Tab-separated table of C-alpha atoms in Angstrom:
chain	number	residue	atom	x	y	z
O	1	UNK	CA	1.809	9.967	14.856
O	2	UNK	CA	1.693	11.523	11.418
O	3	UNK	CA	4.819	11.785	9.354
O	4	UNK	CA	4.411	14.490	6.771
O	5	UNK	CA	7.644	14.366	4.891
O	6	UNK	CA	6.874	14.869	1.225
O	7	UNK	CA	5.459	17.965	-0.422
O	8	UNK	CA	3.759	17.189	-3.682
O	9	UNK	CA	2.388	20.111	-5.635
O	10	UNK	CA	2.666	21.440	-9.155
O	11	UNK	CA	6.362	22.264	-8.671
O	12	UNK	CA	7.496	19.224	-6.706
O	13	UNK	CA	8.332	15.759	-7.955
O	14	UNK	CA	5.677	13.237	-6.906
O	15	UNK	CA	6.692	10.022	-5.150
O	16	UNK	CA	7.755	7.209	-7.482
O	17	UNK	CA	5.477	4.751	-5.679
O	18	UNK	CA	2.548	5.779	-3.487
O	19	UNK	CA	0.238	3.307	-1.779
O	20	UNK	CA	-3.097	4.773	-0.745
O	21	UNK	CA	-5.481	2.928	1.598
O	22	UNK	CA	-9.019	3.269	2.915
O	23	UNK	CA	-8.882	1.029	6.019
O	24	UNK	CA	-11.754	-0.999	7.392
O	25	UNK	CA	-13.422	-4.391	7.365
O	26	UNK	CA	-13.170	-3.905	3.599
O	27	UNK	CA	-9.946	-2.006	2.848
O	28	UNK	CA	-9.611	-0.185	-0.429
O	29	UNK	CA	-6.239	0.338	-2.067
O	30	UNK	CA	-4.885	2.313	-4.996
O	31	UNK	CA	-1.309	2.524	-6.261
O	32	UNK	CA	0.205	5.581	-7.921
O	33	UNK	CA	3.495	5.756	-9.801
O	34	UNK	CA	5.182	9.085	-10.495
O	35	UNK	CA	2.013	10.905	-9.482
O	36	UNK	CA	-0.289	8.956	-11.779
O	37	UNK	CA	-2.757	6.206	-10.875
O	38	UNK	CA	-1.936	2.692	-12.037
O	39	UNK	CA	-4.343	-0.094	-12.919
O	40	UNK	CA	-3.699	-1.548	-9.455
O	41	UNK	CA	-6.647	-0.780	-7.214
O	42	UNK	CA	-9.159	-2.928	-5.455
O	43	UNK	CA	-10.854	-3.954	-2.244
O	44	UNK	CA	-9.422	-6.405	0.276
O	45	UNK	CA	-12.204	-7.971	2.316
O	46	UNK	CA	-11.261	-9.174	5.789
O	47	UNK	CA	-8.381	-8.766	8.209
O	48	UNK	CA	-6.618	-12.010	7.269
O	49	UNK	CA	-6.721	-11.038	3.601
O	50	UNK	CA	-5.271	-7.622	4.485
O	51	UNK	CA	-2.448	-9.333	6.410
O	52	UNK	CA	-1.676	-11.333	3.263
O	53	UNK	CA	-1.841	-8.188	1.113
O	54	UNK	CA	0.751	-6.380	3.259
O	55	UNK	CA	2.915	-9.484	3.643
O	56	UNK	CA	3.177	-9.848	-0.126
O	57	UNK	CA	3.018	-6.200	-1.145
O	58	UNK	CA	6.703	-5.480	-1.774
O	59	UNK	CA	7.227	-8.701	-3.736
O	60	UNK	CA	4.095	-8.042	-5.811
O	61	UNK	CA	4.170	-4.279	-6.403
O	62	UNK	CA	7.552	-3.020	-5.169
O	63	UNK	CA	8.552	-0.803	-2.256
O	64	UNK	CA	6.363	2.266	-1.721
O	65	UNK	CA	7.996	5.621	-1.063
O	66	UNK	CA	5.010	6.724	1.000
O	67	UNK	CA	1.739	5.327	2.336
O	68	UNK	CA	-1.361	7.507	2.580
O	69	UNK	CA	-4.434	6.346	4.464
O	70	UNK	CA	-7.747	7.618	5.774
O	71	UNK	CA	-7.686	7.990	9.532
O	72	UNK	CA	-10.479	6.863	11.806
O	73	UNK	CA	-11.927	8.490	14.884
O	74	UNK	CA	-14.853	7.253	16.905
O	75	UNK	CA	-17.111	10.212	17.539
O	76	UNK	CA	-19.397	10.194	20.568
O	77	UNK	CA	-22.559	10.347	18.440
O	78	UNK	CA	-21.484	7.144	16.668
O	79	UNK	CA	-20.161	5.315	19.725
O	80	UNK	CA	-23.408	3.500	20.463
O	81	UNK	CA	-23.709	2.043	16.956
O	82	UNK	CA	-20.064	0.837	17.195
O	83	UNK	CA	-20.653	-0.810	20.571
O	84	UNK	CA	-19.350	-4.363	20.425
O	85	UNK	CA	-17.581	-3.774	17.123
O	86	UNK	CA	-14.127	-5.339	16.612
O	87	UNK	CA	-13.108	-1.910	15.195
O	88	UNK	CA	-11.567	-3.320	12.028
O	89	UNK	CA	-10.555	0.136	10.760
O	90	UNK	CA	-8.451	0.681	13.894
O	91	UNK	CA	-6.869	-2.770	13.552
O	92	UNK	CA	-5.983	-2.155	9.894
O	93	UNK	CA	-4.537	1.278	10.716
O	94	UNK	CA	-2.343	-0.327	13.390
O	95	UNK	CA	-1.116	-2.880	10.849
O	96	UNK	CA	-0.394	-0.153	8.285
O	97	UNK	CA	1.616	1.890	10.778
O	98	UNK	CA	3.559	-1.134	12.024
O	99	UNK	CA	4.324	-2.402	8.491
O	100	UNK	CA	5.402	1.040	7.299
O	101	UNK	CA	7.599	1.553	10.374
O	102	UNK	CA	9.299	-1.828	9.879
O	103	UNK	CA	10.095	-0.931	6.270
O	104	UNK	CA	10.983	2.712	6.969
O	105	UNK	CA	8.151	4.062	4.816
O	106	UNK	CA	6.720	7.485	5.754
O	107	UNK	CA	2.971	7.620	6.323
O	108	UNK	CA	0.412	10.385	5.892
O	109	UNK	CA	-2.944	10.199	7.637
O	110	UNK	CA	-5.803	12.055	5.996
O	111	UNK	CA	-9.234	12.956	7.294
O	112	UNK	CA	-12.255	11.551	5.477
O	113	UNK	CA	-13.371	15.185	5.154
O	114	UNK	CA	-10.866	15.738	2.296
O	115	UNK	CA	-12.850	13.444	0.013
O	116	UNK	CA	-15.229	16.117	-1.279
O	117	UNK	CA	-12.289	18.189	-2.527
O	118	UNK	CA	-10.351	15.133	-3.720
O	119	UNK	CA	-13.306	13.993	-5.838
O	120	UNK	CA	-13.373	17.413	-7.521
O	121	UNK	CA	-9.661	17.130	-8.307
O	122	UNK	CA	-9.684	13.506	-9.447
O	123	UNK	CA	-13.101	13.612	-11.114
O	124	UNK	CA	-13.723	10.077	-9.798
O	125	UNK	CA	-16.986	10.067	-7.837
O	126	UNK	CA	-17.604	7.684	-4.955
O	127	UNK	CA	-20.196	5.022	-5.860
O	128	UNK	CA	-23.544	5.241	-4.076
O	129	UNK	CA	-23.083	1.631	-2.898
O	130	UNK	CA	-20.698	2.069	0.060
O	131	UNK	CA	-19.743	-1.609	-0.032
O	132	UNK	CA	-18.198	-1.053	-3.461
O	133	UNK	CA	-16.572	2.347	-2.796
O	134	UNK	CA	-13.466	1.632	-0.730
O	135	UNK	CA	-11.008	1.466	-3.634
O	136	UNK	CA	-12.412	4.736	-5.012
O	137	UNK	CA	-11.974	6.335	-1.601
O	138	UNK	CA	-8.364	5.083	-1.499
O	139	UNK	CA	-7.839	6.455	-5.018
O	140	UNK	CA	-9.121	9.881	-3.959
O	141	UNK	CA	-6.908	9.897	-0.869
O	142	UNK	CA	-3.944	9.164	-3.114
O	143	UNK	CA	-4.969	11.901	-5.529
O	144	UNK	CA	-5.309	14.486	-2.745
O	145	UNK	CA	-1.745	15.600	-2.148
O	146	UNK	CA	-1.758	18.526	0.217
O	147	UNK	CA	1.148	17.490	2.426
O	148	UNK	CA	3.466	19.739	4.347
């Protein structure tokens, strides 16, 4: 269920407050205001910590106009390595969708495949250390605004 409700390009007005997320066991976040990144970005490690982040988000940062996040699909060639996994990315995505629906915030799901183009646009490369890249991934998802 993807809601694509905001077009942001060179002629359109960007959202006042955009929350961008890279969901997983470690969830990256980046906040944009009026189309520009803010100093607010980081990595939330663990599902309980992510629950706290969402629970306190509006009081801490304000109400987002839109939430963008990287979607997750389990491909057959990766299914064996994920066997027995608690699928944290799927759990976080469910929380994002539920939270956004409760607050009436539109969501946009983006494929991880957009990152190569997003990095070219943002000029912010993903670190080689994947464990320390989630906030940069979230930043690039927020920068990539090709919505219908």
